[in-house]
PDB file of C-alpha atoms in Angstrom:
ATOM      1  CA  UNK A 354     -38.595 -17.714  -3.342  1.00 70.00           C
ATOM      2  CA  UNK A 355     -34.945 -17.100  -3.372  1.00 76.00           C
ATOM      3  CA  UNK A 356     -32.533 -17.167  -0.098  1.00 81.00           C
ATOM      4  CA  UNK A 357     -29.009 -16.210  -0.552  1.00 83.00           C
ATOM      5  CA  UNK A 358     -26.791 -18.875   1.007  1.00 87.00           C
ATOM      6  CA  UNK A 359     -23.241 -17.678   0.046  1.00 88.00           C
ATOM      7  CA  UNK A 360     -20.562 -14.848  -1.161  1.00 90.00           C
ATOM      8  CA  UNK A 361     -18.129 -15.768  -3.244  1.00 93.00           C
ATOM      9  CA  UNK A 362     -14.381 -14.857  -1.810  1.00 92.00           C
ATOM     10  CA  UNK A 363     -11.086 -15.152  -3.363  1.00 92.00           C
ATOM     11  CA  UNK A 364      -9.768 -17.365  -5.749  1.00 93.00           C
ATOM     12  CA  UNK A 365      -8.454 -20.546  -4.631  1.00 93.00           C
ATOM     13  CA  UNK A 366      -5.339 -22.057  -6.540  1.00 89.00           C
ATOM     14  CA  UNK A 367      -5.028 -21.954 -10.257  1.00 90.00           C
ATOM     15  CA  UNK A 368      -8.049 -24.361 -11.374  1.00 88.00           C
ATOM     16  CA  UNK A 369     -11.236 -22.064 -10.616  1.00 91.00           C
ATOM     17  CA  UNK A 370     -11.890 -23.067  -6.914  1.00 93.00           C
ATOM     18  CA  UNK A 371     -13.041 -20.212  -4.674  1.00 95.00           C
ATOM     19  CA  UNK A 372     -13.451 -19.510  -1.403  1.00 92.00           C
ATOM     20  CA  UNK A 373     -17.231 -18.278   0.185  1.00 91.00           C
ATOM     21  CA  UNK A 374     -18.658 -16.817   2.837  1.00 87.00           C
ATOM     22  CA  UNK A 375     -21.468 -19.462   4.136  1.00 86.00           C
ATOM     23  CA  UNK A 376     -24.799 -17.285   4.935  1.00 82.00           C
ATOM     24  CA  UNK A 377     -26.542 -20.344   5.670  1.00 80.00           C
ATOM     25  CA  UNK A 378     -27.206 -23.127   8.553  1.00 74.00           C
ATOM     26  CA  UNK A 379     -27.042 -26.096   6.164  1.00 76.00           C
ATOM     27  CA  UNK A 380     -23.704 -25.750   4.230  1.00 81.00           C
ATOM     28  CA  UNK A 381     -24.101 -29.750   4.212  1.00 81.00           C
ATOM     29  CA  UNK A 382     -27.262 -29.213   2.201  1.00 82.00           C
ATOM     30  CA  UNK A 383     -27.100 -26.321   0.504  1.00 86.00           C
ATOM     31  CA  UNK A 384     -23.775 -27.444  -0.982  1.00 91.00           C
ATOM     32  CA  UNK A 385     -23.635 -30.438  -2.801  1.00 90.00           C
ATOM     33  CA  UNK A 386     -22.155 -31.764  -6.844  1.00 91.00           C
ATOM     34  CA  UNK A 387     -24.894 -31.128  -8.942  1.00 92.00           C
ATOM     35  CA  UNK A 388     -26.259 -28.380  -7.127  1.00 90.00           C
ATOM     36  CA  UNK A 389     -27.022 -25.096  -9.458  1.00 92.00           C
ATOM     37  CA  UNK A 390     -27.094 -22.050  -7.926  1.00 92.00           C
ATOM     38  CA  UNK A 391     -28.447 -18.266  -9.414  1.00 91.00           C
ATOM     39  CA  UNK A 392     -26.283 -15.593  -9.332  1.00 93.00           C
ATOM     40  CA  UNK A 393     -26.315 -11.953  -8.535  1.00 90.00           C
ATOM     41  CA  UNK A 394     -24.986 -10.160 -10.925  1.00 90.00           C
ATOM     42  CA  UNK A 395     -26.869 -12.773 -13.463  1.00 89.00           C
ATOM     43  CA  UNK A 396     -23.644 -12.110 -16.116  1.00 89.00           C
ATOM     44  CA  UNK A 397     -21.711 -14.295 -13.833  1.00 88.00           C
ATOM     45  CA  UNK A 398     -24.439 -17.254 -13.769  1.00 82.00           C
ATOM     46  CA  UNK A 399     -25.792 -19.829 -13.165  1.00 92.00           C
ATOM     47  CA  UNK A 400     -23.007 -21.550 -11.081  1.00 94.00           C
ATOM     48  CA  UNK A 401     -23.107 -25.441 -11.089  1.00 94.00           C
ATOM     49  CA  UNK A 402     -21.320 -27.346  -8.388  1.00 94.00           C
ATOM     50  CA  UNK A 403     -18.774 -29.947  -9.245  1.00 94.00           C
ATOM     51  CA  UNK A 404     -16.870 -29.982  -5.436  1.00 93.00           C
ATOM     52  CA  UNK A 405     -17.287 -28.673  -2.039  1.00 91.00           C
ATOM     53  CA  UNK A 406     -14.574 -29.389   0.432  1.00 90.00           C
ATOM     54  CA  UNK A 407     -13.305 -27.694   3.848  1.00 87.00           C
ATOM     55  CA  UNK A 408     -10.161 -26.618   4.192  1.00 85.00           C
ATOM     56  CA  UNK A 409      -9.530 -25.944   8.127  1.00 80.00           C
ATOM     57  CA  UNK A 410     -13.009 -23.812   8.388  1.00 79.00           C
ATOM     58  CA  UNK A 411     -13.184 -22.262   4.831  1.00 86.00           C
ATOM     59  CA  UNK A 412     -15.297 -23.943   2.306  1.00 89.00           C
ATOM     60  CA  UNK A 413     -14.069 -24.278  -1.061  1.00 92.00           C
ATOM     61  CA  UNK A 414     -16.446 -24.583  -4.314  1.00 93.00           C
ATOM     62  CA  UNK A 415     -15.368 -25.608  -7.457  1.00 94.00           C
ATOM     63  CA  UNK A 416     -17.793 -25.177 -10.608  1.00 95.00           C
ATOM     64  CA  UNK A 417     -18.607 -26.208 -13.886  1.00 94.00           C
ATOM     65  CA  UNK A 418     -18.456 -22.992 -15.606  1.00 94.00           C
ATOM     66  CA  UNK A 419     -15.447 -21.696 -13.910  1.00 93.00           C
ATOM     67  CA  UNK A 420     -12.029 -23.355 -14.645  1.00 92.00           C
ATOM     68  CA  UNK A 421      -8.929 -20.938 -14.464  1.00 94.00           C
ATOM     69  CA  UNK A 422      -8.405 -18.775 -11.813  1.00 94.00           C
ATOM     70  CA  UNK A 423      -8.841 -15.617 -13.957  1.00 94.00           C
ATOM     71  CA  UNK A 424     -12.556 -16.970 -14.210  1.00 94.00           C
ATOM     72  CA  UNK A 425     -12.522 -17.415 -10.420  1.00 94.00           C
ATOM     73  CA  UNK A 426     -11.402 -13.655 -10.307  1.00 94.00           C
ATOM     74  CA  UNK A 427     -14.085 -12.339 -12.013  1.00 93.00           C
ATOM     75  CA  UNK A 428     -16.832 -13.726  -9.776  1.00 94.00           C
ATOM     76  CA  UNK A 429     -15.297 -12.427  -6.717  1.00 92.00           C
ATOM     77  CA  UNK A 430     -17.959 -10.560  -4.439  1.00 91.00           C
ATOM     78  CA  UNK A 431     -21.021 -12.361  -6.596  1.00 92.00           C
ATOM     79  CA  UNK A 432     -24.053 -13.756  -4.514  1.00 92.00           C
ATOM     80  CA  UNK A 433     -25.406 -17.077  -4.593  1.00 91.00           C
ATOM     81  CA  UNK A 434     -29.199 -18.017  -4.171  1.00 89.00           C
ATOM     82  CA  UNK A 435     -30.965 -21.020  -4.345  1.00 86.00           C
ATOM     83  CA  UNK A 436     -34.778 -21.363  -5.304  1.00 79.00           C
ATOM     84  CA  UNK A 437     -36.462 -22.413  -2.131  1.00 70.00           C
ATOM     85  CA  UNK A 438     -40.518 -23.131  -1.014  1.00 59.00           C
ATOM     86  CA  UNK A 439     -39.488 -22.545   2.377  1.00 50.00           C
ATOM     87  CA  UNK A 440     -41.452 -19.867   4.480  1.00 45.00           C
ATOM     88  CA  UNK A 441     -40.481 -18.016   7.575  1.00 46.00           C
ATOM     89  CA  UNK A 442     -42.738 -18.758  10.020  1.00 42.00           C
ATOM     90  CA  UNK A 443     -41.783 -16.356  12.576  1.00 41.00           C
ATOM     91  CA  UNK A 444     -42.000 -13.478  10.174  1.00 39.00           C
ATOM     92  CA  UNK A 445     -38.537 -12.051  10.942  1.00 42.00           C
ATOM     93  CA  UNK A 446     -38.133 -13.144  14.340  1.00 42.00           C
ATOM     94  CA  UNK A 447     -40.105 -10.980  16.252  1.00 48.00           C
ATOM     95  CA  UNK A 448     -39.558  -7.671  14.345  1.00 61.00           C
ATOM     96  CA  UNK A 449     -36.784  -6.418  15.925  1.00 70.00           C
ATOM     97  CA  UNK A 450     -35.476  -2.827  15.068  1.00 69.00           C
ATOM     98  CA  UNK A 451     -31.936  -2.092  14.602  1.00 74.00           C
ATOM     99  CA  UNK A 452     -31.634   0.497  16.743  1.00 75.00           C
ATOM    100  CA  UNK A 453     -32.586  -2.247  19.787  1.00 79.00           C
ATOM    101  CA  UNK A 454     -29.854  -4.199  18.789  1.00 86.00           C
ATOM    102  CA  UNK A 455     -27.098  -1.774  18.003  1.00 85.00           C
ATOM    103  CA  UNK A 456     -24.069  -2.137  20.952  1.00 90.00           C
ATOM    104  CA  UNK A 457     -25.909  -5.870  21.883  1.00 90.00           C
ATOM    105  CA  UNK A 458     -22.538  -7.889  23.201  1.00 89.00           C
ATOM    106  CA  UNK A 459     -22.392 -10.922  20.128  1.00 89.00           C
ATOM    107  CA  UNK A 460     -21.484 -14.286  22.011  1.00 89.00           C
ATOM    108  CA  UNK A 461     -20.241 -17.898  21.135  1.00 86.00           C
ATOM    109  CA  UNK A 462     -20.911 -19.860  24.507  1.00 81.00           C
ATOM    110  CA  UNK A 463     -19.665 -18.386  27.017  1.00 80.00           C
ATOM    111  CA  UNK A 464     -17.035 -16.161  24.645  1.00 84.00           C
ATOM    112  CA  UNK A 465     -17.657 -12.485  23.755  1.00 88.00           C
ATOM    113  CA  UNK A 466     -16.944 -12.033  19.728  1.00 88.00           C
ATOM    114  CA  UNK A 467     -17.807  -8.610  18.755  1.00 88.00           C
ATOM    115  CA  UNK A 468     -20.817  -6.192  19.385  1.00 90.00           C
ATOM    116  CA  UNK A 469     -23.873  -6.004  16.947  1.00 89.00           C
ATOM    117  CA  UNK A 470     -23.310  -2.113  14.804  1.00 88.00           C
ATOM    118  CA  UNK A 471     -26.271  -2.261  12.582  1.00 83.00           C
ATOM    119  CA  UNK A 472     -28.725  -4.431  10.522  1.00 81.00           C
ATOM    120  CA  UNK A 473     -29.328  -4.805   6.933  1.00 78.00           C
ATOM    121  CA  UNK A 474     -33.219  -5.930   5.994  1.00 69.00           C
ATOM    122  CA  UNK A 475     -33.671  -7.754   3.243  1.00 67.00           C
ATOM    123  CA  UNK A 476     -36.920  -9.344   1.627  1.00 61.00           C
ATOM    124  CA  UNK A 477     -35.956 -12.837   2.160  1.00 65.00           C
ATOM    125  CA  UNK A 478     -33.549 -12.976   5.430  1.00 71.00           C
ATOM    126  CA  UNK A 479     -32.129 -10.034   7.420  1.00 80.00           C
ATOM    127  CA  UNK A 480     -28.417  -9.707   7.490  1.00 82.00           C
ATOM    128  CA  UNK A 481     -26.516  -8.444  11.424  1.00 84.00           C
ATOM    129  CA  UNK A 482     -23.757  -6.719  11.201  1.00 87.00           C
ATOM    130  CA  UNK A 483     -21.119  -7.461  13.933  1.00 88.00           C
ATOM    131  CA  UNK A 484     -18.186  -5.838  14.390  1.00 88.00           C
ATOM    132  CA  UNK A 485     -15.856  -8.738  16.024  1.00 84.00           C
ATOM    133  CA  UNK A 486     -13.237  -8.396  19.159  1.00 83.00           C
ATOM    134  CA  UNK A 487     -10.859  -7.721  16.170  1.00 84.00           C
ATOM    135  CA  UNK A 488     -12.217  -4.841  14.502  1.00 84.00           C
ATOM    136  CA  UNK A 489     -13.367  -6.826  11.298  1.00 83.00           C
ATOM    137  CA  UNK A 490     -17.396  -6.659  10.060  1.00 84.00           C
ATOM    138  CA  UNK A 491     -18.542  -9.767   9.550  1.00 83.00           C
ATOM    139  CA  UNK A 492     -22.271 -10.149   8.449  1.00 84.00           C
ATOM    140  CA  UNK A 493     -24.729 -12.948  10.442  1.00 84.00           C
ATOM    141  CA  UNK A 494     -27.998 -14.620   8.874  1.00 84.00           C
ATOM    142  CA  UNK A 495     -30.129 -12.935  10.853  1.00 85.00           C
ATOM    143  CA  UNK A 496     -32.036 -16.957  11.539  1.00 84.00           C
ATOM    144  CA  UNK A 497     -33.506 -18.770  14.463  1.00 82.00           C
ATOM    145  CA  UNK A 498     -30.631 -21.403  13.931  1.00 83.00           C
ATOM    146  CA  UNK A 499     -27.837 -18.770  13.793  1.00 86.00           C
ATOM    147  CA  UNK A 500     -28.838 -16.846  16.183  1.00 87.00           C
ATOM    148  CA  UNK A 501     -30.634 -19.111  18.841  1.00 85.00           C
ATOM    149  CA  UNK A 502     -31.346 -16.570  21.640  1.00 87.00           C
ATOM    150  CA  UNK A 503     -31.465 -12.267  21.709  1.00 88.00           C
ATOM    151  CA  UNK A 504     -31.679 -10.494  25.133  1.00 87.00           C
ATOM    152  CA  UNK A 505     -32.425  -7.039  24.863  1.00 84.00           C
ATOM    153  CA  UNK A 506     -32.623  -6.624  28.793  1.00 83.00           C
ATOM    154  CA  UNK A 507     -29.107  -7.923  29.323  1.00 85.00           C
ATOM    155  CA  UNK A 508     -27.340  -6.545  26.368  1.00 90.00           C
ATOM    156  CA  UNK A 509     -26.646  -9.261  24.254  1.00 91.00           C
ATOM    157  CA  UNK A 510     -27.177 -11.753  21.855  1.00 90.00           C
ATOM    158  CA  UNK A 511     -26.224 -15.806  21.012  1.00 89.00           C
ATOM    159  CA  UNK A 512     -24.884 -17.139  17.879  1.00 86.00           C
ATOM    160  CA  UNK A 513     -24.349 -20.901  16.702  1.00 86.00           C
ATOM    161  CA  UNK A 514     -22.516 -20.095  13.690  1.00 78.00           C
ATOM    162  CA  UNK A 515     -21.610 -22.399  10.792  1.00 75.00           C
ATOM    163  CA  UNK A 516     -17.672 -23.245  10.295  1.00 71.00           C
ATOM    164  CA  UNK A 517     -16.265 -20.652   8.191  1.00 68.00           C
ATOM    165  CA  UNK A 518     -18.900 -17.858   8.979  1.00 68.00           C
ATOM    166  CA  UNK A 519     -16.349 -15.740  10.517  1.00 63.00           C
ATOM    167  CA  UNK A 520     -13.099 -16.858   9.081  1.00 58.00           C
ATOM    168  CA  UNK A 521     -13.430 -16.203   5.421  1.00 49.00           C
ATOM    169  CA  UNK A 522     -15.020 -12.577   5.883  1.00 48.00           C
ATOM    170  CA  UNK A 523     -12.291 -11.815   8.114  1.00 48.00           C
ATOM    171  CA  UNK A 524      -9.795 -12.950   5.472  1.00 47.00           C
ATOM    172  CA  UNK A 525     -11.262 -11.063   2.591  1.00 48.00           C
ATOM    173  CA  UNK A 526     -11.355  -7.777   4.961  1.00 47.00           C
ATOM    174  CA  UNK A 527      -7.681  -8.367   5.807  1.00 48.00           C
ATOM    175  CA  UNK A 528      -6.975  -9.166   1.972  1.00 49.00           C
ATOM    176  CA  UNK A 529      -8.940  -5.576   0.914  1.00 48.00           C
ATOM    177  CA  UNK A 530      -6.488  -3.791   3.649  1.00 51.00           C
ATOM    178  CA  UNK A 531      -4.030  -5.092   2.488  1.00 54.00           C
ATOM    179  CA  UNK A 532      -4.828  -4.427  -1.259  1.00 52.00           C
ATOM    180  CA  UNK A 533      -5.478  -0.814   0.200  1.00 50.00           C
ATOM    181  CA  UNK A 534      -2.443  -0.090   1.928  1.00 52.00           C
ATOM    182  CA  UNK A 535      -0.269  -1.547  -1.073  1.00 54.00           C
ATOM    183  CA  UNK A 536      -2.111   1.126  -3.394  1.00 50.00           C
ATOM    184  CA  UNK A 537      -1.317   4.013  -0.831  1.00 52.00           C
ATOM    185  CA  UNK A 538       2.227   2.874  -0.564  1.00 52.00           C
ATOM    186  CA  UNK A 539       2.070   2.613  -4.703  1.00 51.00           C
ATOM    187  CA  UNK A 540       0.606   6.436  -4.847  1.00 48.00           C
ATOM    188  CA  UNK A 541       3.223   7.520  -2.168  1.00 49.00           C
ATOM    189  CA  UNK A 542       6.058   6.158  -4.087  1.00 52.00           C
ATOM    190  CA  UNK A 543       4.340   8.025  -7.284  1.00 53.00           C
ATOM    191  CA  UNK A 544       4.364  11.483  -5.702  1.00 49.00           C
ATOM    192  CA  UNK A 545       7.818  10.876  -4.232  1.00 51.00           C
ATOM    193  CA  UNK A 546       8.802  10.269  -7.966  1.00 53.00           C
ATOM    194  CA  UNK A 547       7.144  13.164  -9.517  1.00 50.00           C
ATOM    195  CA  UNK A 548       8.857  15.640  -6.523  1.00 51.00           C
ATOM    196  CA  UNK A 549      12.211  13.673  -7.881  1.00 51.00           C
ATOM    197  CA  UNK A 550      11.382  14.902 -11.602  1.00 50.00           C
ATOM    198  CA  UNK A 551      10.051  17.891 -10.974  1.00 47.00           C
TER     199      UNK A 551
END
């Protein structure tokens, strides 16, 4: 069985290290030299680690098959999976339905982070989608260890997340707003231009 433990994020300096978005509860596990991961789209695998480091809360991979940052580039966005025997024994957590957990209040503690706006099945582990306090999605492992505790009867749910869950999504949103806004500036300037030629 396959379980998708990571997205990869944006390039990280000039030597092929990338940034990811841990979808797992064991980034001390899953991530290790030596590990080799499948990837999805296969034309951009198999990925073998060579490091894994932190830096602040993001987690940085390096691999042997990727060494420029141009290489780094072109993996952006892929998924990574590892083969596991591993079973679910609480067949996907008691079955909830998305529309019982659309508007839940998401909390860390005692903190309010965002509000639960839909959830993505999958055949191996569900995926919630939270919009945070900030506007930003960010997606949640939809696992007993992620999410410890879900009260329907007073609106909200409890997340333990892994360092980095919410920080590097956040940054590749920002980075993709950013990206758009630069090309809507670009296609301004370009119709300014053509009313100047015209």
């Amino acid at each position: 069985m396959q379980l998708q433990v990571a997205r990869i994020g944006k390039p990280h300096g000039i030597r092929g290290e990338v940034t990811v978005q841990v979808l797992t509860d064991a980034p001390g596990d899953r991530f290790v030299p030596g590990t080799q991961f499948v990837v999805e789209p296969a034309s951009a695998g198999p990925l073998t680690i060579i490091s894994a480091r932190w830096n602040k809360d993001i987690l940085l991979l390096a691999f042997e098959e990727i060494e420029t940052r141009n290489e780094a580039e072109a993996i952006r966005g892929a998924k990574l999976f590892v083969e596991t025997e591993e079973l679910n024994d609480d067949e996907d957590d008691e079955g909830w339905y998305e529309h019982e957990l659309e508007g839940l209040e998401v909390r860390v503690g005692g903190q309010v982070v965002g509000k639960v706006s839909g959830l993505h099945t999958l055949p191996v582990q569900d995926l919630l989608v939270v919009t945070a306090t900030d506007g930003k999605e960010v997606l949640i492992p939809f696992v007993e260890q992620i999410v410890p505790e879900v009260n329907v009867g007073e609106g909200y749910i409890l997340l333990t997340p892994p360092p980095g869950l919410f920080e590097v999504n956040a940054e590749d949103e920002a980075k993709s707003e950013e990206e758009s806004k630069s090309a809507g500036a670009a296609t301004a300037e370009d119709r300014a231009g053509a009313g100047d030629n015209a």
